[in-house]
XYZ file of C-alpha atoms in Angstrom:
771
model
C 8.531 60.308 58.042
C 5.764 57.865 58.814
C 3.039 58.880 61.233
C 0.902 56.677 63.451
C -1.748 56.745 60.730
C 0.776 55.659 58.101
C 1.946 52.787 60.273
C -1.689 51.836 60.808
C -2.194 51.619 57.042
C 0.997 49.569 56.693
C -0.105 47.276 59.518
C -3.498 46.865 57.883
C -1.956 45.931 54.529
C 0.398 43.385 56.086
C -2.241 41.895 58.381
C -4.592 41.567 55.410
C -1.787 39.978 53.363
C -1.028 37.499 56.153
C -4.710 36.635 56.526
C -5.017 36.050 52.779
C -1.983 33.755 52.865
C -3.499 31.771 55.741
C -6.881 31.496 54.006
C -5.288 30.328 50.751
C -3.150 27.843 52.691
C -6.209 26.591 54.581
C -7.942 25.932 51.268
C -4.992 24.408 49.408
C -3.876 22.067 52.178
C -7.313 20.417 52.265
C -7.239 19.514 48.571
C -6.244 15.871 47.913
C -3.809 16.772 45.127
C -1.779 19.051 47.436
C -1.463 16.620 50.316
C 2.085 15.597 49.396
C 3.162 19.246 49.298
C 1.844 20.254 52.708
C 2.467 16.987 54.583
C 5.526 15.446 52.871
C 7.330 14.568 56.085
C 4.700 11.986 56.981
C 5.000 10.438 53.518
C 8.774 10.117 53.883
C 8.210 8.356 57.214
C 5.634 6.038 55.631
C 2.926 7.180 58.057
C 0.565 8.833 55.577
C -1.172 7.676 52.428
C -2.680 9.646 49.587
C -6.152 10.949 50.520
C -7.348 10.842 46.900
C -10.605 8.862 47.126
C -12.062 6.539 44.583
C -15.427 7.277 43.115
C -16.509 10.688 41.864
C -13.976 12.345 39.593
C -14.364 15.746 41.305
C -13.511 14.320 44.730
C -10.078 13.349 43.449
C -9.229 17.010 43.003
C -11.463 18.996 45.383
C -12.334 18.387 49.017
C -16.140 18.561 49.179
C -16.343 18.303 52.980
C -17.364 21.879 53.719
C -17.122 21.384 57.470
C -13.349 21.076 57.159
C -13.167 24.614 55.724
C -14.767 26.052 58.866
C -11.768 24.899 60.901
C -9.147 26.651 58.755
C -7.023 27.648 61.767
C -6.942 24.189 63.342
C -3.348 23.755 62.183
C -2.192 26.306 64.782
C -3.213 24.409 67.956
C -2.180 21.182 66.226
C 1.321 22.608 65.703
C 1.587 23.500 69.404
C 0.221 20.195 70.669
C 3.287 17.987 70.057
C 5.539 17.976 73.177
C 9.204 18.796 72.762
C 10.598 15.280 73.459
C 8.282 13.862 70.799
C 9.280 16.690 68.456
C 12.947 15.762 68.897
C 12.196 12.133 68.042
C 10.131 13.231 65.057
C 12.271 16.003 63.561
C 15.641 15.915 65.333
C 17.399 18.078 67.882
C 18.453 20.735 65.364
C 14.844 21.528 64.512
C 13.669 21.529 68.131
C 16.480 23.827 69.266
C 15.951 26.110 66.276
C 12.397 26.672 67.526
C 13.768 27.616 70.933
C 15.401 30.676 69.350
C 11.909 32.042 68.685
C 10.926 31.185 72.258
C 13.955 33.126 73.506
C 12.634 36.164 71.646
C 9.301 35.849 73.417
C 10.906 35.230 76.811
C 13.129 38.279 76.450
C 10.790 40.831 74.902
C 7.394 40.178 76.502
C 8.569 41.261 80.004
C 10.765 43.999 78.505
C 7.837 45.396 76.500
C 5.623 45.397 79.595
C 8.209 47.330 81.640
C 9.078 49.696 78.784
C 5.444 50.656 78.165
C 4.737 50.930 81.875
C 7.784 53.073 82.724
C 9.530 54.596 79.685
C 6.582 55.493 77.453
C 4.927 57.746 80.076
C 8.327 59.313 80.853
C 8.937 60.045 77.169
C 5.441 61.190 76.254
C 5.064 63.803 78.984
C 7.560 66.176 77.354
C 7.330 68.708 74.507
C 10.879 68.621 73.195
C 9.821 67.603 69.695
C 7.356 70.430 69.295
C 7.882 71.410 65.672
C 7.619 75.095 66.502
C 10.737 74.819 68.671
C 12.802 72.444 66.519
C 11.827 73.313 62.980
C 14.774 71.667 61.270
C 14.098 68.142 62.517
C 11.306 66.133 60.955
C 9.327 64.041 63.408
C 5.915 62.491 63.883
C 3.577 61.594 66.708
C 5.260 58.239 67.212
C 8.576 59.945 67.982
C 7.004 61.618 71.004
C 6.978 58.175 72.639
C 10.751 57.892 72.224
C 13.762 59.218 74.091
C 13.992 62.026 71.512
C 11.159 63.790 73.322
C 13.200 64.202 76.514
C 15.132 67.482 76.837
C 18.881 67.686 77.333
C 20.265 67.280 80.864
C 16.898 66.009 82.067
C 16.872 63.910 85.266
C 14.367 61.669 83.471
C 17.260 60.119 81.557
C 18.123 58.186 84.724
C 14.989 56.090 84.145
C 16.396 54.927 80.796
C 19.694 53.966 82.419
C 17.920 52.000 85.146
C 15.801 50.230 82.554
C 18.936 49.454 80.502
C 20.334 47.619 83.545
C 17.054 45.795 84.126
C 16.795 44.754 80.471
C 20.411 43.547 80.432
C 20.018 41.488 83.614
C 16.822 39.887 82.333
C 18.314 39.098 78.921
C 21.400 37.518 80.493
C 19.235 35.482 82.855
C 17.203 34.096 79.932
C 20.385 33.341 77.967
C 21.965 31.570 80.946
C 18.956 29.319 81.468
C 18.611 28.553 77.750
C 22.315 27.765 77.325
C 22.118 25.333 80.223
C 18.942 23.713 78.891
C 20.252 23.341 75.340
C 23.638 22.009 76.521
C 21.881 19.334 78.574
C 19.584 18.540 75.640
C 22.611 18.064 73.397
C 24.444 15.789 75.830
C 21.311 13.747 76.427
C 20.672 13.477 72.691
C 24.235 12.326 71.987
C 24.041 9.800 74.831
C 20.729 8.273 73.753
C 20.668 8.523 69.969
C 20.922 5.432 67.820
C 24.201 4.214 66.358
C 25.576 6.456 63.585
C 28.812 6.165 61.546
C 30.066 9.603 62.596
C 30.159 8.503 66.246
C 33.058 6.202 65.365
C 34.695 8.247 62.613
C 37.211 11.083 62.395
C 37.994 13.257 59.396
C 41.762 13.469 58.866
C 43.050 16.264 56.618
C 46.424 17.429 55.360
C 47.948 13.963 55.257
C 51.646 14.552 54.420
C 52.932 13.136 51.118
C 55.178 10.092 51.157
C 57.205 8.821 48.220
C 57.240 5.241 49.512
C 53.561 4.736 50.282
C 50.214 5.676 48.853
C 47.897 7.918 50.853
C 45.783 4.942 51.861
C 48.780 2.924 53.071
C 50.207 5.932 54.896
C 46.934 6.588 56.735
C 46.623 2.982 57.812
C 50.213 2.737 59.054
C 49.968 6.027 60.939
C 46.866 5.035 62.864
C 48.022 1.466 63.472
C 51.120 2.915 65.113
C 49.487 5.733 67.068
C 46.073 4.181 67.808
C 46.911 0.439 67.741
C 44.115 -0.693 70.048
C 41.293 1.315 68.531
C 41.914 1.827 64.803
C 39.479 -0.170 62.672
C 39.357 0.955 59.044
C 39.495 4.006 56.806
C 38.267 5.427 53.541
C 40.429 7.849 51.593
C 38.820 10.841 49.890
C 38.701 10.990 46.096
C 38.269 13.883 43.735
C 35.138 12.628 41.999
C 33.711 16.045 41.154
C 33.976 15.520 37.394
C 32.310 12.132 37.713
C 29.560 13.691 39.818
C 28.878 16.292 37.108
C 28.491 13.557 34.514
C 26.138 11.570 36.736
C 24.083 14.709 37.410
C 23.895 15.429 33.684
C 22.763 11.858 33.019
C 19.985 12.234 35.592
C 18.819 15.373 33.831
C 18.777 13.561 30.493
C 16.812 10.683 32.033
C 14.212 13.161 33.310
C 13.797 14.608 29.822
C 13.535 11.121 28.375
C 10.781 10.270 30.861
C 9.039 13.546 30.011
C 8.938 12.828 26.275
C 7.971 9.190 26.804
C 5.066 10.301 28.984
C 4.137 12.892 26.397
C 4.045 10.219 23.684
C 2.015 7.796 25.818
C -0.569 10.485 26.639
C -0.817 11.687 23.065
C -3.911 10.606 21.126
C -1.874 10.495 17.927
C 1.117 8.402 16.952
C 3.244 11.481 16.227
C 6.542 11.217 18.069
C 7.748 14.342 19.910
C 10.505 16.428 18.309
C 13.117 18.819 19.679
C 15.861 21.021 18.277
C 19.471 20.030 18.877
C 20.712 23.581 19.571
C 21.163 25.383 22.897
C 18.222 24.654 25.239
C 16.348 23.298 22.243
C 15.793 26.802 20.875
C 17.411 26.303 17.481
C 19.137 23.720 15.336
C 18.022 20.620 13.495
C 14.780 18.959 14.598
C 15.205 15.343 15.709
C 13.168 12.652 17.405
C 13.319 13.701 21.082
C 13.146 10.195 22.549
C 15.863 8.786 20.283
C 17.970 11.915 20.858
C 17.967 11.504 24.634
C 18.548 7.757 24.418
C 21.627 8.461 22.316
C 22.844 11.154 24.714
C 22.329 8.861 27.704
C 24.357 6.102 26.018
C 27.196 8.578 25.368
C 27.108 9.748 28.984
C 27.107 6.148 30.218
C 30.334 5.514 28.301
C 31.855 8.777 29.592
C 30.920 7.861 33.163
C 32.578 4.450 32.819
C 35.771 6.018 31.443
C 35.826 8.717 34.131
C 35.308 6.098 36.831
C 38.212 4.117 35.391
C 40.377 7.244 35.359
C 39.580 8.021 38.989
C 40.356 4.414 39.871
C 43.885 4.507 38.466
C 44.983 8.146 38.683
C 46.960 8.813 41.900
C 46.104 12.498 41.565
C 42.464 11.620 42.202
C 43.319 10.609 45.766
C 43.214 13.602 48.095
C 45.398 13.955 51.220
C 42.404 13.293 53.450
C 40.556 10.294 54.824
C 37.679 9.193 57.014
C 39.199 7.034 59.744
C 36.918 4.778 61.814
C 37.626 3.272 65.225
C 36.450 0.246 67.172
C 35.014 2.403 69.946
C 33.510 5.843 70.348
C 36.065 6.453 73.069
C 38.886 5.877 70.586
C 37.267 8.217 68.054
C 36.803 10.899 70.721
C 40.456 10.704 71.747
C 41.641 10.999 68.146
C 39.248 13.791 67.162
C 40.112 15.937 70.181
C 43.895 15.583 70.340
C 46.932 16.677 68.324
C 48.316 13.792 66.274
C 51.800 15.053 65.379
C 54.486 17.355 66.706
C 53.879 19.374 63.558
C 50.443 20.943 64.196
C 49.829 21.596 60.496
C 49.647 17.938 59.414
C 47.455 15.011 60.402
C 44.666 17.380 61.391
C 41.720 15.574 62.939
C 38.144 16.584 63.658
C 34.873 14.795 64.184
C 33.550 13.548 60.846
C 30.195 14.944 59.773
C 27.460 12.378 59.517
C 27.422 10.858 55.993
C 24.395 12.848 54.782
C 25.970 16.066 56.138
C 29.183 15.726 54.102
C 29.476 18.285 51.300
C 31.405 16.105 48.886
C 32.489 18.739 46.307
C 34.579 20.453 48.994
C 36.237 17.244 50.121
C 38.400 17.492 46.989
C 39.787 20.900 47.992
C 43.402 20.554 49.226
C 43.706 21.766 52.796
C 46.572 24.113 51.948
C 44.249 26.042 49.622
C 41.639 26.717 52.279
C 43.483 29.631 53.885
C 43.935 31.366 50.538
C 40.310 30.756 49.532
C 39.014 32.126 52.827
C 41.233 35.187 52.555
C 39.891 35.869 49.069
C 36.299 35.484 50.240
C 36.981 37.678 53.271
C 38.100 40.502 51.001
C 35.182 39.890 48.631
C 32.705 39.965 51.513
C 34.195 43.234 52.774
C 33.602 44.931 49.422
C 30.174 43.306 49.052
C 29.109 44.613 52.462
C 30.300 48.174 52.173
C 29.562 48.768 48.494
C 26.099 47.285 48.947
C 25.335 50.209 51.230
C 25.292 52.593 48.246
C 22.443 50.943 46.305
C 20.552 50.323 49.568
C 20.771 54.035 50.369
C 19.562 54.909 46.864
C 16.675 52.443 47.035
C 15.584 53.698 50.424
C 15.786 57.315 49.317
C 13.502 56.605 46.356
C 11.205 54.401 48.424
C 9.955 57.463 50.297
C 7.482 60.193 49.533
C 10.164 62.828 49.028
C 12.270 60.512 46.872
C 9.389 59.667 44.543
C 8.407 63.315 44.150
C 11.997 64.261 43.386
C 12.529 61.436 40.861
C 9.111 61.773 39.191
C 7.574 65.230 39.797
C 4.579 64.401 37.618
C 3.486 61.811 40.217
C 3.226 64.420 42.977
C -0.590 64.838 42.756
C -1.005 61.066 43.032
C 1.418 60.375 45.880
C 0.052 63.334 47.869
C -3.319 61.582 48.091
C -3.896 60.640 51.725
C -4.189 56.859 51.276
C -1.370 56.612 48.711
C 0.827 58.703 50.971
C 0.136 56.387 53.900
C 0.908 53.292 51.794
C 4.220 54.771 50.628
C 5.265 55.799 54.132
C 4.045 52.696 55.952
C 4.683 49.902 53.461
C 6.991 50.785 50.548
C 10.331 51.244 52.420
C 10.101 47.818 54.031
C 9.122 45.957 50.866
C 11.811 47.775 48.844
C 14.557 46.629 51.211
C 13.112 43.107 51.353
C 13.158 42.781 47.558
C 16.636 44.264 47.314
C 18.064 41.572 49.622
C 16.321 38.636 47.952
C 19.457 37.250 46.236
C 21.829 37.824 49.167
C 21.471 34.335 50.783
C 22.380 32.640 47.503
C 25.461 34.833 47.084
C 26.647 34.155 50.636
C 26.136 30.394 50.270
C 28.204 30.386 47.073
C 30.961 32.234 48.940
C 30.849 29.705 51.794
C 31.117 26.797 49.349
C 34.126 28.431 47.687
C 35.845 28.584 51.087
C 35.843 24.796 51.242
C 33.859 23.912 54.366
C 33.446 20.112 54.476
C 29.845 19.805 55.692
C 26.455 21.277 54.890
C 25.967 22.314 58.511
C 29.244 24.257 58.569
C 28.323 25.878 55.242
C 25.007 27.052 56.660
C 26.609 28.329 59.858
C 29.211 30.251 57.855
C 26.590 31.767 55.546
C 24.427 32.635 58.563
C 27.338 34.385 60.257
C 27.967 36.563 57.215
C 24.283 37.227 56.665
C 24.055 38.516 60.225
C 27.118 40.717 59.791
C 25.728 42.049 56.526
C 22.372 42.799 58.169
C 24.113 44.534 61.052
C 26.186 46.788 58.796
C 23.754 47.455 55.952
C 20.209 46.889 57.171
C 20.720 48.290 60.675
C 23.649 50.719 60.727
C 23.333 51.521 57.019
C 19.647 52.367 57.312
C 20.271 54.613 60.302
C 23.195 56.444 58.726
C 21.703 56.880 55.263
C 18.285 57.655 56.692
C 19.733 60.319 58.926
C 21.769 61.773 56.089
C 18.798 62.042 53.711
C 16.099 63.079 56.175
C 18.160 65.612 58.093
C 20.119 67.016 55.141
C 18.665 70.504 55.606
C 19.703 70.484 59.259
C 23.262 69.501 58.380
C 23.526 72.347 55.875
C 22.151 75.143 58.065
C 23.466 74.069 61.476
C 26.814 74.736 63.004
C 29.169 71.806 63.336
C 28.604 71.558 67.085
C 24.855 70.972 66.588
C 25.190 68.080 64.087
C 25.776 65.356 66.747
C 22.618 66.532 68.486
C 20.618 66.226 65.270
C 21.977 62.694 64.687
C 21.214 61.765 68.296
C 17.621 62.904 67.860
C 17.270 61.307 64.400
C 18.519 57.790 65.258
C 15.474 56.903 67.389
C 13.251 58.365 64.672
C 14.455 55.615 62.305
C 12.343 53.206 64.336
C 9.423 53.899 61.989
C 11.372 52.439 59.057
C 12.255 49.309 61.015
C 8.616 48.912 62.036
C 7.595 48.871 58.358
C 10.366 46.356 57.622
C 9.272 44.067 60.479
C 5.674 44.127 59.260
C 6.655 43.248 55.685
C 9.337 40.661 56.437
C 8.217 39.377 59.828
C 4.442 39.363 59.416
C 3.485 38.929 55.764
C 6.794 37.199 54.986
C 6.303 34.572 57.693
C 2.697 34.002 56.645
C 3.866 33.493 53.045
C 6.309 30.838 54.269
C 3.494 28.444 55.122
C 1.924 28.760 51.667
C 5.001 27.150 50.024
C 4.067 28.501 46.615
C 7.326 27.554 44.870
C 7.375 23.871 46.038
C 3.661 23.637 45.192
C 4.200 24.765 41.587
C 7.312 22.601 41.092
C 5.573 19.507 42.464
C 2.574 19.834 40.179
C 4.787 20.475 37.143
C 6.835 17.358 37.886
C 3.729 15.362 38.727
C 2.140 16.331 35.423
C 5.087 15.678 33.126
C 7.716 13.445 34.756
C 6.078 11.197 37.344
C 5.534 7.595 36.252
C 5.860 5.619 39.485
C 5.378 6.130 43.222
C 9.132 6.554 43.568
C 9.054 9.337 40.982
C 6.248 11.010 42.910
C 8.253 10.813 46.130
C 11.262 12.408 44.438
C 9.012 15.189 43.096
C 8.321 16.264 46.676
C 10.855 18.897 47.647
C 9.935 20.113 51.140
C 13.249 21.836 51.808
C 14.721 22.361 55.275
C 14.505 25.005 58.000
C 17.040 27.180 56.168
C 19.296 28.032 59.104
C 21.502 30.253 56.938
C 18.593 32.665 56.314
C 16.212 32.113 59.232
C 18.650 32.517 62.118
C 20.184 35.843 60.923
C 16.668 37.235 60.503
C 15.860 36.292 64.094
C 19.080 37.923 65.277
C 18.289 41.138 63.402
C 14.965 41.368 65.226
C 16.676 40.638 68.547
C 19.126 43.460 67.781
C 16.314 45.864 66.900
C 14.390 44.943 70.022
C 17.345 45.393 72.383
C 18.477 48.649 70.759
C 15.052 50.274 70.696
C 13.747 48.894 74.016
C 15.090 51.943 75.859
C 15.008 54.311 72.881
C 11.641 53.763 71.171
C 9.563 51.102 72.963
C 6.839 51.452 70.307
C 8.754 48.933 68.181
C 8.548 46.103 70.748
C 4.936 44.926 70.135
C 5.702 44.483 66.426
C 8.683 42.265 67.293
C 6.654 40.213 69.768
C 4.027 39.526 67.092
C 6.807 38.349 64.763
C 8.265 35.910 67.297
C 4.859 34.502 68.245
C 3.674 34.076 64.657
C 7.001 32.666 63.449
C 7.110 30.134 66.293
C 3.703 28.714 65.374
C 4.358 28.719 61.610
C 7.798 27.096 61.788
C 6.616 24.541 64.334
C 3.942 23.490 61.862
C 6.468 23.362 59.026
C 8.966 21.330 61.029
C 6.306 18.817 62.074
C 4.647 18.397 58.684
C 6.915 19.691 55.926
C 10.653 20.205 56.338
C 12.997 17.299 55.760
C 16.234 18.243 57.482
C 19.309 17.285 55.450
C 21.546 16.664 58.453
C 21.638 16.460 62.244
C 24.350 18.438 64.043
C 22.885 18.021 67.555
C 22.423 21.816 67.937
C 26.091 22.577 67.239
C 25.014 26.067 66.143
C 23.860 27.193 69.599
C 27.107 28.966 70.671
C 26.748 31.156 67.559
C 23.175 32.037 68.538
C 24.232 32.932 72.068
C 27.192 34.995 70.856
C 25.076 37.061 68.452
C 22.531 37.917 71.134
C 25.391 39.031 73.373
C 26.721 41.141 70.488
C 23.291 42.731 70.046
C 23.155 43.469 73.752
C 26.536 45.214 73.728
C 25.634 47.219 70.602
C 22.437 48.407 72.275
C 24.418 49.534 75.338
C 27.017 51.401 73.271
C 24.374 53.125 71.152
C 22.474 54.202 74.257
C 25.738 55.512 75.694
C 26.345 57.549 72.525
C 22.763 58.770 72.422
C 22.847 60.001 76.023
C 26.101 61.828 75.323
C 24.240 63.924 72.733
C 21.697 64.710 75.437
C 24.461 66.318 77.509
C 23.714 63.888 80.334
C 27.209 64.120 81.790
C 26.075 63.065 85.248
C 24.026 60.026 84.232
C 25.909 58.670 81.183
C 28.964 57.285 83.098
C 26.670 54.825 84.876
C 26.397 52.908 81.577
C 30.135 52.153 81.358
C 29.817 49.085 83.569
C 27.145 47.454 81.397
C 29.336 46.284 78.456
C 32.010 45.099 80.897
C 29.535 43.026 82.889
C 27.979 41.649 79.697
C 31.383 40.535 78.366
C 32.162 38.907 81.709
C 28.847 37.046 81.537
C 29.607 35.877 77.995
C 33.030 34.623 79.074
C 31.450 32.698 81.957
C 28.895 31.039 79.660
C 31.592 30.245 77.107
C 33.716 28.479 79.707
C 30.808 26.753 81.424
C 28.664 25.496 78.541
C 30.513 25.775 75.211
C 32.689 22.652 75.738
C 29.497 20.590 75.405
C 29.262 21.842 71.791
C 32.944 21.499 70.880
C 34.044 18.208 72.451
C 32.506 14.898 73.477
C 33.323 13.878 77.080
C 35.365 10.683 77.293
C 33.184 9.566 80.198
C 30.094 9.777 77.971
C 31.923 7.968 75.140
C 32.917 5.107 77.440
C 29.352 4.793 78.741
C 28.001 4.612 75.179
C 30.580 1.977 74.240
C 29.584 -0.129 77.237
C 25.913 0.133 76.361
C 26.580 -0.683 72.690
C 28.589 -3.749 73.656
C 25.842 -4.949 75.980
C 23.086 -4.234 73.465
C 24.740 -5.852 70.424
C 27.833 -7.884 71.344
C 28.047 -9.570 67.923
C 27.872 -6.388 65.846
C 30.084 -6.422 62.746
C 31.200 -2.825 63.201
C 33.677 -2.933 60.336
C 30.983 -4.037 57.930
C 28.766 -1.267 59.250
C 31.405 1.443 58.762
C 33.476 0.415 55.739
C 31.142 1.889 53.097
C 29.565 4.689 55.152
C 31.835 7.402 53.718
C 32.181 6.267 50.120
C 31.442 9.112 47.722
C 27.712 8.901 46.801
C 28.494 9.183 43.107
C 30.174 5.755 43.193
C 27.050 4.275 44.728
C 24.895 5.823 42.037
C 26.957 4.450 39.157
C 27.951 1.124 40.769
C 26.590 -2.383 40.226
C 25.991 -5.588 42.168
C 29.267 -7.190 41.073
C 31.190 -4.275 42.527
C 29.354 -4.718 45.831
C 30.274 -8.373 46.020
C 33.917 -7.548 45.244
C 33.909 -4.932 47.979
C 32.518 -7.290 50.596
C 35.014 -9.986 49.649
C 38.084 -7.741 49.660
C 37.161 -6.035 52.904
C 36.586 -9.244 54.846
C 39.926 -10.776 53.912
C 42.685 -10.273 56.476
C 46.153 -9.869 55.022
C 49.317 -7.941 55.742
C 49.784 -4.372 54.587
C 52.521 -4.058 52.014
C 55.010 -1.216 52.172
C 57.879 0.051 50.072
C 59.705 1.440 53.095
C 63.193 -0.010 53.673
C 62.715 0.317 57.406
C 59.674 -0.754 59.430
C 60.983 0.671 62.693
C 57.902 2.855 63.070
C 55.495 -0.058 62.686
C 55.559 -2.320 65.740
C 53.784 -5.228 64.051
C 52.310 -6.252 60.717
C 48.877 -4.869 59.964
C 46.104 -6.906 61.498
C 43.418 -4.988 59.693
C 43.679 -5.274 55.919
C 45.634 -6.922 53.219
C 48.680 -7.221 51.184
C 47.796 -3.966 49.715
C 45.921 -1.620 51.920
C 42.597 -0.475 50.452
C 43.991 1.496 47.578
C 42.060 3.235 44.867
C 42.265 0.094 42.746
C 40.333 -1.784 45.431
C 37.894 1.032 45.854
C 37.106 0.957 42.177
C 35.489 -2.386 42.857
C 34.334 -1.345 46.265
C 31.865 1.287 45.238
C 28.389 -0.108 45.765
């Protein structure tokens, strides 16, 4: 059980770690060679040039302007200086709204912390319930005397906690209401004013029914000519090009190795050509000339790619029952995306198409009928992952304590009993142990989301974030409380009567706040400070720059700034929101640690979004309903836990007053869902018509078909295409001919196709069409 002194040592270690990270970052970001690592976003925009000066050799590597080192914290006010509208133009709405989640944390918890410390802390501290001479079986520390555990059973003082629970709930709901309204208006304004994008005119159609008389491409065109005759423009069927993509990726890897060995030869002072072994990873096998080896391998892959492309072009099985269908107007796309297309609700399923860079192409080849089975399998797998993960977490946490270390290694007892070592173990080790244990979890959850077949990167990240939050709720929060109570109060459970065990648990749950404080300091203080250092991208960039970079384009590709990482960042925020709401009325001591996290994270991530991160997609803040729903969930959990805790305090007269809180919170959530969520699920037809009118006035001669016809072609075809294919594509797509059909009856088609030719864009056409 950590004491105030132990937490002070832990805070000192983490503050010192964060300061070291900031100092190292301040030094590294000023060095000319690191400029592309710490300011890549400006390079991608073409607004920054390399600061490497000519002249002295040392100046090319080291910044000798010592005055710049005195202003090592200047990046903080610089990160706060950019106004939000400019930030949206610079980084996109997703990034700007993501930062607002940190602001919500500050808006919620700063007033709550002030009230909790002004009202609840004095009420809790002026009791002697946790006097160890009276309750010898329950371990506690000085910090627990500031919690609700220090209030005796049936005490009238418990009414103050109930009143504060109401105040905290009302304030949290008020902040959520205002933020939901602000973000909804930001989204609608962004959609109404953003520049033309292919997804504004395009719908993703899935589960196209098979037809023995027509190909998938012909069937899609006929269906939309019949049912959307005035608005249908063109379409692009989806192909299973995953095997082709693997070959292209392998060829890129071989080209990188070829460049590496060519650079190595050119920089060598001797004429000796580099060698490599032909075995696995070059570890064994016959030694051969590395450059000739990779040239030969690249030639083989080039032939394989050509054959695979030919196979995809002529194999009907390569065409999936899905297509991207584009319309002449945004109004027509909105109508199609938001309505049911057939009397059978399981076919011709339509949804807004992701923007082209948001499409996750490997999952586009997954048949729609398999998605339900895949998601069921992953649901079961996630269930076992969540609940079986609790066992190793409990073991790790038991050993990451003073008692656990002494039990596992008795010979270390003299060392760990030393005052400073003891404080480090109690105030630092539990948090870092849990942090390290969860390091591979985001990767596992993303793999599971990809297996489920979600069609876009944004939906993959939202799915992974949802499961990460659920995992954190069950294992990190509930698991830590349950296992911590079981291990720390084991002696009480053994020697107490059964009727006293709920009381012991009720007293022990608030005591677990010390563990969460250590976790917040490790993950939320030092962890956030480490984020700005970007050690991994820094090392990778310099390795690539040293061995692979030959041109400016190569150097640009070596920059890998990453993105905001919604699938990991947002669940972490929600865990801290949950901890803050749960412990606001139970142990207010935790609140200042959370406030420091939100303030520090807001500044750090604002800097990263402005200067570093290159967002892979733009969803126009489509994730906000998930954020709102998780905060509501945290609020309800905090109310239920307080209700259960007061029941162990035998507060029969005061506890019933809490029953109304979850009901009112659910009613508030339902109101917000009905009032604001439609802005994130549908696009108003009125807004679509206004945008169409403006587009027509702004560019009346726009060749929309030419703009859209290649927007959703699989990227792998573009990578392995050639100029002749592009010319063939443009020629075939601009010709206007009648769609052929093998149907004996054309009763369902009111008129010949006015859009494309004697054979609708089939895979044979697309073979030539890939740019």
